[in-house]
Structure formats: structure tokens, C-alpha cells
Amino acid sequence: MKKFFAYLLSVTLVLGFISPKVSYAADDITGHFFEHSIRTLVNKGVYSGYEDGSYKPDKEVSRAEFTSLLVRALDLSVNGSTKEFSDVSEGEWYYEAISIGTSHGFISGYPSGEFKPDDNITRQEMASIIHRAAIAQGLVYGEKPLTFSDNGQINPVFHSSVKYMLYLNIMVGKGGNRFAPKDFTTRGETAAVLVRLLDRITNPLVIVEKTNYNYTFSHMVDVQMTRTPKVDGAGIYIASRSMIEYYANPSNFDPSSSEYFQFLDLSKSAGVDPTEINTKVLSNKGVLTGQANAFIQAGKANNVNEIYLIAHALHETGNGASSLAKGIPVDDKGNIVAEKDAKHTVYNVYGYGAKDSDPIRGGAKYAFDNKWFTVKDAIIGGAADIADNYINDGQNTLYKMRWNPDSPGHPQYATHVMWATIQAGKMDSMYSLIDNKVLNFEVPVFNSQPGKTTKPSGVAQYYVDTSVAGKVMYTSADYLNFRTGPTTSFDVITQLPQGTKVTLVGHNGGWYKITANGKTGWVDGSYLVENKDSLKQGDINTPSTEEDDSTEEADSNNTEETTEESPLEISRLPLQEDGNATVNKDYVAVRSEPFEEGYEVVTELKQNAKVTVIFKQDEWYYVSAGGKAGFIHQDELNVQ
């Protein structure tokens, strides 16, 4: 205790009296550029005047003085082990502050073992110390590019620190677009930097919370392996254990990466400005244009991140242009009718109720039942469903939707191991459009969680089911491609002639890992038979050459989001006996939305097929035929 009071007294004598001055009579900071920052720290008890009543805002600050001011501003005490320096003696006034700084990891000194306490601190050195202190306080790392005219004068050692200071807006450039990295820092400049740091800690742009789970990471992976995790978006190939270990491990995702957005807490507001959202995000977005306040209101009412709601709505509505978003005419029971007969127009911007068999009818009925009679109603009302289905049920991050660490394996939104990181990239893209925002991250921590690991590549991404190991089979195709992995994207080792004896090692997604002629690789299982005699009898219909290995595979290197359901097959409907319109061309496409390209073809109709027109939207008719419904262009119909 005596040592602490000695430290406090000595700091007071060097840095000025601790007691703040109540009266702001004319002094040497009145009207000064940094007056506000200095007075703020005076009121907090961090800065104080000298014995003559001055504050000396233009006085250069030593490394010892800066460390002491930073420790006082952050109200820190010793935290763990400290580090000694050859030129910092225990009796010095700054000894305690430097010891505290080393215990928190933001003071390190020089390779020579010195701290050089009396040297004036440069701007780039200040950036480095503040960088480490900010990280220790839990502020997430991010970077802004260096665009100063004197970039070349910034020591490369300090590049990341300066970029971080720019990202947090704690330090800015000086006149003439200079950073002036080697300029000494004054008391006024130091005050401004410390005030900004405290503001970021109190009102952070980025908040990171850690959630500890009382089981091992290995147990998490064990459970996930029982849930048929997929390596591809089409949901065909089971992922290897190493793929799960990589994508489920939070340590593998740097806070500055787009993938880190999988930890964004979707139950927390982004704190966005509606004018900025309307200008930068929702401009020219169909019926969603100008609806920022509705999304913000929806987020507040349902505890859902408003940027997530916007991203969801833009995706489901094709940027505000879908039929359900633009409004569907219905009667007083929610049935779709002609516009002239409509009692209501209903809107649906999140796709609820839009089943594949008839998305417009289903989505319209869902909207009617929920009384979504304006776009705003649909935005706010639909947000409740999004909240109830996952976010308010505890799965409030993309990571939790995919892996559900609170109840590993069930329920989970997707099986694709990359699903959360793919969606995270989309959220990052949305956030990158706006400047005024708050980021709340919730990052899981498991017992015995590994550090950063390397992502598996090539065939190591694929699980091998060995339940068939040892079984003997024969190739049924001539020149069958024998590949290094289980898709046609892998290299061909050699080609196997028809009738080649192979021994199975394992399988995945319809492909088999085999050994043949002393080599190990993969072949499409469609071209393997158990009975070699059947080849001689000519009962097996096989191609003379094998071009594609398999017609049902997906490229594992494609990380774009795709549906895990089978693609909708196009069916050709027979002529209909009833209906109020006739198709006037052969093979007319019935589409899920009123656009020529980019939307699903529900079915195709032959010339003279009868259809029932339900309503018209611009140049398109929404029709039903043969139990299916969709849009046909007006030029392709003769309407009675």
C-alpha cells in the first residue's frame, strides 16, 4: 500500500495535480484545439494541471508519461506476471505504471531489455501501444488501408497498428495527408487519443463476447460426424472429420475476415442510421426501397439484427422485385383473384408459406392469414417468424444455426460444413456498405479447443465410409476413369478396362475408393458390378467410353450456396380440358417469377394447352395448369 501511494504521489508531481479544476478561467488550454479532450480527462481524474495552473498541451510526452496516463485512463492494476527493464528501477515514479502495462501485455520495451522511459514517444510507437491495449480491452481487430503521402516513413513493424488505429478512428492523419509517424506526441494529442480509446471501450463499434461450453471440442466433432455433414452445397458428399474440425473450430477465423461474421449476434441491433441504409443498401431495390425504418422497427420489436432481416428479404424477393413482394390480389378468404375482384392486396418479403408446388398461392395465403396488407406489415410481421424459428430459440448466430453448440447436432439449419461461412460472407458484404454500425459478436469456446489449423484440401475433404471395405467388384465400362478423388474435378490416375477386378476400400456420394492393379483411387460406383459373368452375358448396358464418370455429381470446389434438395424436374403437361386461356406456342415455360431469366421453370406446356388465368402482373399472367402454377408471358397466351 505504501508503494502504491508513493507511486500516486510521484505521478502527481510529474504529470500534474490529480484534483480537477472546477473553474475554467482563462488558462493555457482555453481555445486550444485539444481543449475538450484535455478537460474531459481532467474531469475523469486522468489529467491534471501543473503547480503553476498550466496544462502544457503542446509539451511533448515521454514514454513513461504516456504509459502512466494510459494506465490511469484504463484504471488498471497488476494482472499476472510483470516484466523488468534494465533502465526502470523500482524507486522511479513510473515503475508501477510500467509494471502494470507489462502485466496486461501492451508494454514490451526494446530487444536490448531497455524501456527508454525518458525518450519522447513517437506517433507510430503510440499507435503500437494503444493497439495492444485496445486488443486487451476486447476491441476486435480491423484495418483501414494506409493512404498517407508519407506511408514510406512508417516503419513496417507498425503498419498493422496504424491501420488498426485508423479502423477504430482513434488516430487520424495530420495536415497535408500525412501520418507523421516519427513526430513526437504532445499532451494535447495524447488526450485526444485517450478520449477516443475510452469512447470506443464505453461505446464500442465492435463488441465480442465469449461463451464457454462445458464439453470438449472433440466431443462436438464426434456428434457432428453422426449428422451426415456435407462437403458440397448439393448435399451429395459426406465431409471428412478434418473438414468438421476446421469449420467448427472458432480459432480458425480471424476477426478481420468476412468469415468472422458467422459469430455475429443476430439478436442484437446493428445501430444503423436509416438514411444511410436507404441511400446505400436499399436504393433501387423495388418495393423495399426506402423501407429502412420498417426493418429497424421490425428488428427492435423482435430482437433481430436489422441487417440480417434486410439481407434475408433482398435474397427472397430478388432485390424487391418478386411477385409476392410487389403484392398479390386476394378475396376476403385469401384466395388469389383478378385485381378488379380483390378485397385486399397481400405482401410477403421473407418467403414464408411459398411452397415449391405453388409458391405464389401459398405465400399469398400465408400473408393473408397474418394480415400483411402493406410492405411494412410484411417486413415487421415476417420478422417475428424469423425470430421465433431460430434466433430467439437460442440459435442467434450463423455458427449456432449450423453447429448448434447448445445442443450439438439438433436442430441444425444446414448440413453443408461451409454454410455458416458462406452466409457470413454475405453479411460482411452488406455491412461493408455502411459506416455507422455496431457489431456484436458471440464466439464459442470449447474445452481443449485447438488453436488455428490448416484447412484440408483435395481428397482430404471427403469422408471414407469403410463399411464395404474388402468387397470385390468389377468395372462395367471400358476406359473407366480412375481418379484421385470422388468427383470429376479430380485428376485421372489411369483408365481401367471393362472387367477389371477391384477391391473396395470405402465409398462416398455414389463413388467408391478402390485398389486396382496396385493403385488406390476413386471410380463412379455406377460402373461397378458384383458379378463378372454378367459382363460376358451382355446383360450390362455400359458405354464403350466413360466421359463424365457420373451425371449426378456436384463440384466440391463450388462454395456458392445451393439447395440441398433435388433440383425440380421440368414436366410437360398434357392438353387441359378447362381453362380461360390457351397456350399459342409449343413448349412454353411456366416460370416461378415473371422474368425471362434467373428463375425456375416450373413446367412446360404444349401448344393449345388450356390454362386458368388467376391474375395479371405487368406483361405476365399468373396461371394454373395441371396442379402447378406460375407465370407465362402475355405473348404466349390467347386469353378469352
XYZ file of C-alpha atoms in Angstrom:
640
model
C 0.000 0.000 0.000
C 2.880 2.390 0.839
C 4.396 1.614 -2.551
C 1.110 2.492 -4.297
C 0.781 5.859 -2.523
C 4.390 6.652 -3.341
C 3.622 5.909 -6.999
C 0.480 8.058 -6.910
C 2.304 10.983 -5.346
C 5.194 10.812 -7.797
C 2.848 10.635 -10.807
C 1.028 13.673 -9.472
C 4.233 15.661 -9.241
C 5.346 14.730 -12.742
C 2.050 14.767 -14.663
C 0.267 17.432 -12.635
C -2.169 17.500 -9.732
C -4.897 14.872 -9.875
C -7.673 17.072 -8.474
C -9.543 18.566 -11.429
C -10.044 22.298 -11.550
C -13.687 23.241 -11.265
C -13.283 26.753 -12.690
C -12.391 27.113 -16.339
C -10.919 30.601 -16.119
C -8.524 31.567 -18.867
C -5.632 29.109 -18.897
C -3.265 27.679 -21.467
C -5.878 25.322 -22.950
C -8.774 27.764 -23.305
C -9.474 27.890 -27.019
C -6.813 25.262 -27.718
C -7.536 22.660 -30.407
C -7.407 19.868 -27.793
C -9.197 21.775 -25.015
C -12.242 19.484 -24.998
C -10.138 16.299 -24.816
C -7.912 17.637 -22.036
C -10.852 18.884 -19.951
C -12.597 15.530 -20.433
C -9.589 13.729 -18.946
C -9.269 16.346 -16.186
C -12.863 15.631 -15.161
C -12.105 11.906 -15.168
C -9.074 12.420 -12.922
C -6.643 11.247 -15.593
C -5.093 14.636 -16.425
C -4.359 17.454 -14.001
C -2.670 20.818 -14.072
C 0.866 21.669 -13.088
C 1.686 23.643 -9.954
C 1.508 26.920 -11.871
C -2.024 26.110 -13.091
C -0.978 25.286 -16.634
C -1.659 22.091 -18.598
C 1.080 22.456 -21.208
C -0.949 20.980 -24.107
C 1.951 21.353 -26.550
C 4.558 19.729 -24.298
C 5.989 16.520 -25.721
C 5.246 13.339 -23.793
C 7.831 10.767 -22.746
C 7.297 7.025 -23.000
C 6.995 6.817 -19.214
C 4.454 9.657 -19.073
C 2.362 8.137 -21.847
C 2.335 4.730 -20.139
C 1.259 6.299 -16.847
C -1.545 8.264 -18.483
C -2.790 5.162 -20.329
C -2.780 3.028 -17.167
C -4.702 5.728 -15.287
C -7.184 6.208 -18.130
C -7.957 2.482 -18.202
C -7.950 2.248 -14.369
C -5.706 -0.809 -14.424
C -3.884 -2.752 -11.727
C -1.318 -5.536 -11.939
C -2.724 -8.561 -13.771
C -0.388 -11.556 -13.599
C 3.358 -11.532 -14.106
C 5.298 -8.354 -14.841
C 8.440 -7.668 -16.855
C 11.564 -5.910 -15.649
C 13.666 -3.491 -17.712
C 17.311 -2.654 -17.175
C 16.606 1.092 -17.127
C 13.454 1.059 -14.957
C 14.271 0.953 -11.251
C 11.730 0.119 -8.579
C 12.088 3.502 -6.947
C 11.182 5.514 -10.050
C 7.817 7.307 -10.176
C 6.832 5.429 -13.342
C 7.875 1.953 -12.153
C 4.367 0.919 -11.059
C 2.670 2.061 -14.271
C 5.196 0.304 -16.493
C 4.853 -2.892 -14.431
C 1.067 -2.739 -14.795
C 1.427 -2.195 -18.541
C 3.673 -5.241 -18.934
C 1.255 -7.406 -16.929
C -1.521 -6.523 -19.399
C 0.692 -7.190 -22.393
C 0.727 -3.751 -24.017
C 4.189 -2.686 -22.804
C 7.119 -4.722 -24.118
C 10.191 -2.493 -24.421
C 13.167 -2.879 -26.733
C 15.136 -6.026 -27.695
C 18.044 -4.654 -25.651
C 15.993 -5.119 -22.481
C 15.503 -1.373 -22.060
C 12.290 0.628 -21.917
C 13.857 4.065 -22.505
C 11.334 5.815 -20.244
C 12.684 9.341 -20.801
C 12.594 9.197 -24.604
C 9.756 11.137 -26.177
C 7.148 8.808 -27.675
C 6.520 8.954 -31.422
C 3.130 8.684 -33.081
C 3.867 5.231 -34.504
C 5.053 3.991 -31.088
C 1.875 5.367 -29.516
C -0.172 3.532 -32.163
C 1.568 0.267 -31.261
C 0.933 0.593 -27.520
C -2.692 1.681 -27.972
C -3.165 -1.213 -30.427
C -2.144 -3.789 -27.818
C -4.128 -2.062 -25.073
C -7.269 -1.989 -27.241
C -6.975 -5.703 -28.018
C -6.504 -6.406 -24.293
C -9.723 -4.456 -23.645
C -11.647 -6.710 -26.045
C -11.924 -4.427 -29.080
C -11.937 -6.529 -32.238
C -9.155 -6.062 -34.762
C -9.843 -4.485 -38.122
C -7.862 -2.479 -40.647
C -8.166 0.521 -42.911
C -5.638 0.964 -45.714
C -2.729 3.371 -45.417
C -3.282 6.209 -47.892
C -0.949 8.854 -46.469
C 1.581 10.734 -48.550
C 4.288 9.660 -46.085
C 3.406 5.943 -45.933
C 7.032 5.138 -46.702
C 8.141 6.743 -43.441
C 6.002 4.412 -41.332
C 8.124 1.552 -40.038
C 6.631 -1.708 -41.439
C 6.656 -3.055 -37.876
C 3.944 -0.519 -37.041
C 1.807 -0.872 -40.198
C -0.839 -3.134 -38.626
C -1.074 -0.900 -35.548
C -1.564 2.262 -37.595
C -4.185 0.521 -39.762
C -5.986 -0.585 -36.597
C -5.976 2.946 -35.166
C -7.480 4.222 -38.411
C -10.123 1.462 -38.342
C -11.221 2.459 -34.828
C -10.810 6.166 -35.629
C -8.615 6.532 -32.546
C -5.790 8.146 -34.516
C -6.093 10.184 -37.704
C -3.719 11.889 -40.091
C -2.187 15.333 -39.813
C -2.149 18.201 -42.315
C -1.109 17.548 -45.885
C -2.418 13.962 -45.794
C 0.498 12.934 -43.566
C 0.551 10.483 -40.692
C 3.868 11.905 -39.433
C 4.886 8.602 -37.801
C 8.130 9.928 -36.306
C 6.695 13.137 -34.859
C 6.725 13.273 -31.086
C 3.327 13.218 -29.390
C 2.142 16.158 -27.289
C -0.037 16.171 -24.173
C -2.899 17.554 -26.244
C -2.620 14.853 -28.900
C -2.317 12.185 -26.219
C -5.501 13.455 -24.564
C -7.419 13.203 -27.854
C -6.213 9.641 -28.450
C -7.088 8.520 -24.915
C -10.560 10.092 -25.085
C -11.260 8.261 -28.351
C -9.973 4.991 -26.876
C -12.220 5.342 -23.817
C -15.156 6.179 -26.077
C -14.550 3.029 -28.129
C -14.437 0.937 -24.960
C -17.571 2.545 -23.485
C -19.444 2.726 -26.792
C -17.601 0.214 -28.929
C -18.059 -0.196 -32.634
C -17.315 -3.866 -32.056
C -18.300 -5.970 -29.048
C -17.030 -9.520 -28.597
C -18.424 -11.894 -26.001
C -17.110 -15.389 -25.373
C -19.480 -18.247 -24.493
C -17.858 -21.208 -22.758
C -19.210 -24.717 -23.336
C -18.542 -27.349 -20.733
C -17.536 -30.136 -23.082
C -14.559 -30.809 -25.300
C -14.217 -29.741 -28.892
C -13.548 -33.381 -29.753
C -16.980 -34.324 -28.371
C -18.544 -31.628 -30.540
C -16.906 -33.150 -33.620
C -17.929 -36.684 -32.592
C -21.586 -35.640 -32.523
C -21.364 -33.778 -35.830
C -19.926 -36.851 -37.539
C -23.195 -38.666 -36.790
C -25.229 -35.976 -38.609
C -24.020 -36.696 -42.177
C -22.200 -33.380 -42.655
C -21.760 -32.488 -46.318
C -18.725 -31.098 -48.112
C -20.733 -29.780 -51.074
C -23.709 -27.457 -51.347
C -25.759 -30.043 -53.249
C -25.637 -32.352 -50.235
C -24.159 -35.383 -52.014
C -20.760 -35.941 -50.428
C -20.112 -36.505 -46.727
C -17.371 -34.323 -45.268
C -14.304 -35.752 -43.582
C -13.687 -35.354 -39.874
C -10.853 -32.932 -40.609
C -13.288 -30.687 -42.517
C -15.585 -30.541 -39.494
C -12.612 -29.916 -37.221
C -11.654 -26.966 -39.393
C -15.040 -25.298 -39.945
C -16.421 -25.915 -36.442
C -13.285 -24.538 -34.766
C -13.725 -20.828 -33.920
C -9.939 -20.442 -33.668
C -9.653 -20.741 -37.447
C -11.477 -17.498 -38.206
C -9.646 -14.215 -37.856
C -11.677 -11.266 -36.521
C -10.733 -9.239 -39.595
C -12.082 -11.863 -42.032
C -15.525 -11.965 -43.614
C -15.966 -15.478 -42.190
C -15.962 -13.990 -38.682
C -19.473 -12.711 -39.353
C -20.722 -16.242 -38.613
C -20.365 -15.180 -34.952
C -22.429 -12.001 -35.380
C -25.173 -11.948 -32.758
C -28.325 -11.746 -34.852
C -30.418 -10.865 -31.812
C -28.591 -7.535 -31.390
C -29.241 -4.326 -33.288
C -26.662 -3.043 -35.747
C -27.369 0.504 -34.577
C -27.676 1.724 -38.153
C -28.794 5.092 -39.459
C -31.990 4.754 -41.560
C -30.944 7.460 -44.004
C -27.666 5.683 -44.688
C -29.453 2.328 -45.136
C -31.950 3.803 -47.584
C -29.182 5.513 -49.539
C -26.510 2.807 -49.598
C -28.349 -0.502 -49.173
C -32.000 -0.148 -50.196
C -31.666 2.244 -53.104
C -33.290 0.854 -56.290
C -34.452 -2.293 -54.505
C -38.020 -2.458 -55.802
C -40.706 -2.332 -53.141
C -38.018 -2.455 -50.437
C -36.642 0.924 -51.497
C -36.861 3.407 -48.630
C -38.045 0.807 -46.087
C -35.131 1.190 -43.640
C -37.351 2.394 -40.790
C -39.618 -0.644 -41.196
C -36.647 -3.027 -40.943
C -35.278 -1.149 -37.931
C -38.709 -1.253 -36.261
C -39.005 -4.968 -37.071
C -35.599 -5.630 -35.553
C -36.404 -3.785 -32.337
C -39.820 -5.423 -31.973
C -38.464 -8.949 -32.412
C -34.857 -8.700 -31.193
C -33.450 -9.429 -34.636
C -30.497 -7.743 -36.302
C -31.937 -5.393 -38.919
C -29.146 -6.030 -41.436
C -29.916 -9.753 -41.268
C -33.582 -9.002 -41.970
C -32.636 -6.838 -44.946
C -30.288 -9.490 -46.335
C -32.986 -12.145 -45.933
C -35.626 -10.010 -47.646
C -33.377 -8.975 -50.547
C -32.499 -12.624 -51.156
C -36.085 -13.903 -51.012
C -37.558 -11.114 -53.147
C -34.836 -10.833 -55.779
C -33.986 -7.306 -54.598
C -37.607 -6.357 -54.025
C -38.872 -7.461 -57.440
C -40.688 -10.750 -56.751
C -44.428 -11.117 -57.245
C -45.087 -11.741 -53.565
C -43.124 -8.621 -52.667
C -44.954 -6.457 -55.221
C -48.358 -7.605 -53.959
C -50.926 -10.291 -54.793
C -54.682 -9.546 -55.104
C -56.863 -11.799 -52.907
C -60.505 -12.101 -51.894
C -61.861 -11.971 -48.347
C -60.700 -15.568 -47.744
C -57.172 -15.153 -49.036
C -57.723 -16.766 -52.430
C -55.937 -15.200 -55.390
C -58.326 -13.323 -57.671
C -58.190 -10.843 -60.512
C -57.182 -7.379 -59.393
C -60.638 -5.953 -60.110
C -62.201 -8.513 -57.750
C -59.657 -8.105 -54.942
C -60.667 -7.257 -51.390
C -57.036 -6.973 -50.294
C -53.523 -6.909 -51.686
C -51.108 -9.003 -49.630
C -47.313 -8.831 -49.428
C -44.676 -11.370 -48.414
C -40.977 -10.419 -48.325
C -39.424 -13.375 -46.467
C -40.941 -16.225 -48.483
C -42.979 -17.793 -45.678
C -45.621 -20.217 -46.954
C -44.201 -20.149 -50.507
C -44.116 -23.903 -51.110
C -42.481 -25.269 -54.250
C -45.720 -26.680 -55.675
C -47.364 -23.234 -55.800
C -45.212 -20.564 -54.128
C -47.395 -17.601 -55.085
C -50.646 -19.109 -53.813
C -49.026 -20.459 -50.644
C -47.128 -17.253 -49.911
C -50.206 -15.111 -50.545
C -52.390 -17.220 -48.231
C -49.741 -17.057 -45.502
C -49.596 -13.277 -45.877
C -53.398 -13.015 -45.784
C -53.665 -15.143 -42.643
C -51.140 -12.828 -40.969
C -52.797 -9.647 -42.322
C -49.772 -8.396 -44.237
C -51.644 -5.816 -46.292
C -48.693 -3.448 -46.805
C -44.996 -3.960 -47.469
C -44.306 -2.577 -43.997
C -46.697 -5.137 -42.469
C -44.808 -7.925 -44.252
C -41.413 -6.649 -43.105
C -42.403 -6.305 -39.459
C -44.731 -9.310 -39.230
C -42.420 -11.713 -41.036
C -39.544 -10.760 -38.756
C -41.427 -12.402 -35.882
C -41.306 -15.747 -37.702
C -37.574 -15.402 -38.320
C -37.046 -14.613 -34.650
C -39.217 -17.440 -33.339
C -37.846 -20.149 -35.619
C -34.180 -19.785 -34.661
C -32.850 -16.561 -33.208
C -34.994 -16.283 -30.084
C -34.698 -20.034 -29.670
C -31.008 -19.671 -28.874
C -29.546 -20.095 -32.360
C -28.731 -16.416 -32.624
C -25.613 -16.664 -34.811
C -24.967 -18.308 -38.161
C -22.461 -20.545 -36.380
C -25.160 -21.701 -33.962
C -27.641 -22.256 -36.788
C -25.130 -24.576 -38.444
C -23.497 -26.322 -35.467
C -25.881 -25.611 -32.538
C -23.299 -25.976 -29.733
C -26.032 -25.622 -27.074
C -27.499 -28.918 -28.294
C -24.925 -30.372 -30.701
C -26.425 -31.814 -33.840
C -30.108 -30.965 -33.360
C -31.703 -28.901 -34.671
C -29.370 -27.583 -37.349
C -30.273 -25.290 -40.224
C -27.968 -26.942 -42.780
C -25.622 -29.889 -43.274
C -23.071 -28.171 -45.530
C -19.945 -27.623 -43.402
C -19.274 -24.291 -45.143
C -22.843 -22.982 -44.831
C -22.136 -20.577 -41.963
C -19.020 -19.096 -43.568
C -20.782 -18.668 -46.921
C -23.665 -16.801 -45.277
C -21.157 -14.821 -43.216
C -19.596 -13.515 -46.406
C -22.973 -12.178 -47.489
C -23.452 -10.397 -44.163
C -19.977 -8.889 -44.404
C -20.770 -7.607 -47.894
C -23.897 -5.932 -46.560
C -22.108 -4.372 -43.582
C -19.288 -3.100 -45.791
C -21.771 -0.754 -47.480
C -22.412 1.256 -44.314
C -20.206 3.303 -41.994
C -22.408 3.824 -38.927
C -22.878 0.448 -37.290
C -22.267 -1.631 -34.187
C -21.005 -5.195 -34.434
C -21.872 -7.642 -31.645
C -20.103 -10.990 -31.867
C -20.658 -14.078 -29.736
C -17.793 -16.549 -30.078
C -17.983 -20.074 -28.606
C -15.122 -21.553 -26.596
C -14.858 -25.315 -26.024
C -12.757 -27.271 -23.579
C -9.492 -28.430 -25.186
C -10.250 -26.330 -28.254
C -7.354 -26.448 -30.749
C -5.598 -23.349 -31.991
C -5.602 -22.283 -35.623
C -5.335 -25.224 -38.040
C -4.902 -25.649 -41.782
C -7.950 -26.197 -43.977
C -7.962 -29.665 -45.596
C -7.590 -29.682 -49.343
C -8.367 -32.076 -52.161
C -9.456 -35.589 -51.306
C -8.794 -34.964 -47.589
C -12.114 -33.077 -47.529
C -14.063 -36.289 -48.163
C -15.123 -38.897 -45.636
C -14.483 -42.547 -46.494
C -17.202 -44.951 -45.329
C -15.340 -48.235 -44.869
C -18.419 -50.408 -44.288
C -17.836 -52.057 -47.690
C -14.083 -52.482 -47.283
C -12.691 -55.696 -48.745
C -15.558 -56.397 -51.125
C -14.524 -57.403 -54.671
C -16.266 -55.898 -57.725
C -15.624 -55.460 -61.459
C -15.678 -52.486 -63.817
C -18.572 -52.499 -66.279
C -17.392 -49.638 -68.500
C -14.462 -49.644 -70.846
C -11.850 -46.958 -70.209
C -13.319 -46.099 -66.815
C -11.600 -43.036 -65.349
C -9.697 -43.962 -62.184
C -9.376 -40.676 -60.253
C -7.569 -39.271 -57.227
C -10.862 -38.226 -55.619
C -14.631 -38.779 -55.743
C -15.725 -36.204 -58.355
C -14.838 -35.460 -61.963
C -12.873 -32.419 -60.774
C -10.091 -34.725 -59.580
C -7.208 -35.824 -61.791
C -7.319 -39.115 -63.689
C -4.698 -41.623 -62.500
C -5.368 -44.020 -65.341
C -8.253 -45.679 -67.213
C -9.481 -49.148 -66.297
C -10.664 -51.591 -68.984
C -14.003 -53.366 -68.665
C -13.871 -56.360 -66.324
C -11.031 -55.053 -64.159
C -11.100 -56.648 -60.710
C -11.154 -54.038 -57.927
C -11.202 -54.238 -54.129
C -13.350 -51.704 -52.312
C -11.783 -49.527 -49.618
C -14.784 -47.300 -48.933
C -17.410 -45.082 -50.542
C -18.904 -41.571 -50.523
C -21.648 -39.966 -52.603
C -22.012 -42.862 -55.036
C -18.274 -43.061 -55.656
C -16.030 -45.873 -54.451
C -12.488 -45.751 -53.214
C -10.794 -48.841 -54.609
C -7.498 -50.582 -55.134
C -6.769 -51.877 -58.620
C -3.517 -53.135 -60.088
C -1.633 -51.993 -57.008
C -3.002 -48.427 -57.099
C -5.610 -46.687 -54.931
C -8.130 -44.147 -56.197
C -11.805 -43.450 -56.858
C -14.331 -44.507 -59.509
C -18.007 -43.771 -60.110
C -19.958 -46.617 -58.485
C -22.410 -46.666 -61.401
C -19.794 -48.561 -63.383
C -19.093 -51.371 -60.906
C -20.818 -54.780 -60.791
C -20.532 -57.675 -58.380
C -20.782 -60.489 -60.946
C -18.147 -60.558 -63.656
C -20.115 -63.221 -65.543
C -22.902 -60.727 -66.203
C -20.491 -58.811 -68.406
C -19.915 -61.874 -70.562
C -23.666 -62.471 -70.884
C -24.118 -58.932 -72.204
C -26.702 -58.073 -69.573
C -24.918 -54.899 -68.515
C -25.546 -51.859 -70.675
C -22.306 -49.885 -70.440
C -20.737 -47.245 -72.612
C -17.675 -48.009 -74.665
C -16.043 -44.897 -73.244
C -16.761 -43.160 -69.988
C -16.817 -39.413 -70.424
C -18.252 -37.850 -67.278
C -17.910 -40.580 -64.629
C -21.275 -39.534 -63.196
C -24.105 -37.319 -64.310
C -25.329 -36.721 -60.756
C -22.297 -35.125 -59.137
C -21.504 -31.633 -57.868
C -18.186 -29.828 -57.971
C -16.784 -29.765 -54.446
C -14.842 -26.639 -55.197
C -18.024 -24.643 -55.678
C -18.629 -22.856 -52.396
C -21.689 -20.952 -53.557
C -24.844 -21.599 -51.586
C -27.060 -24.156 -53.257
C -30.152 -26.006 -52.182
C -29.698 -29.420 -50.634
C -32.901 -30.687 -52.218
C -33.063 -32.395 -55.589
C -33.500 -29.946 -58.471
C -37.067 -29.543 -59.702
C -37.603 -31.573 -62.845
C -39.375 -29.988 -65.819
C -42.536 -31.871 -66.689
C -44.569 -31.488 -69.891
C -48.292 -31.213 -69.174
C -50.941 -32.721 -71.460
C -53.676 -30.594 -73.011
C -56.185 -29.362 -70.424
C -59.923 -29.627 -70.912
C -60.823 -26.498 -68.939
C -59.371 -23.010 -68.509
C -59.914 -19.497 -69.796
C -56.708 -19.170 -71.854
C -54.812 -21.191 -74.442
C -51.068 -21.538 -74.988
C -50.260 -20.333 -78.504
C -46.741 -21.814 -78.848
C -45.119 -25.175 -78.253
C -43.079 -25.832 -75.116
C -43.937 -22.603 -73.321
C -42.145 -22.234 -69.992
C -44.184 -21.640 -66.854
C -41.868 -19.710 -64.530
C -41.782 -19.179 -60.771
C -41.429 -15.405 -61.249
C -42.357 -13.004 -64.091
C -38.896 -12.826 -65.651
C -37.286 -14.482 -68.676
C -34.066 -15.456 -66.922
C -32.768 -16.274 -63.484
C -35.874 -18.008 -62.145
C -37.055 -21.591 -62.000
C -39.050 -23.192 -64.808
C -41.929 -24.895 -63.010
C -43.187 -26.791 -66.053
C -43.538 -26.576 -69.842
C -46.792 -26.559 -71.821
C -47.517 -27.713 -75.359
C -49.314 -25.560 -77.896
C -53.116 -25.350 -77.354
C -52.818 -26.348 -73.695
C -55.655 -24.874 -71.600
C -54.752 -22.856 -68.510
C -56.662 -20.825 -65.940
C -55.541 -17.212 -65.571
C -55.527 -16.164 -61.931
C -54.209 -12.609 -62.262
C -52.002 -10.416 -64.429
C -48.841 -8.593 -63.375
C -47.379 -6.179 -65.912
C -46.844 -8.252 -69.100
C -47.194 -11.623 -67.354
C -50.132 -13.857 -66.479
C -50.121 -15.988 -63.351
C -51.821 -19.231 -64.364
C -52.635 -22.666 -63.024
C -52.460 -25.839 -65.086
C -52.276 -29.486 -64.170
C -51.843 -28.829 -60.461
C -48.955 -26.409 -60.987
C -48.890 -22.619 -61.090
C -46.579 -19.951 -62.408
C -46.092 -17.094 -64.869
C -46.459 -17.061 -68.681
C -45.685 -14.040 -70.822
C -48.744 -12.405 -72.395
C -47.394 -13.001 -75.928
C -47.565 -16.751 -75.354
C -51.244 -16.887 -74.334
C -54.576 -16.335 -76.015
C -56.844 -15.148 -73.222
C -60.621 -15.487 -73.626
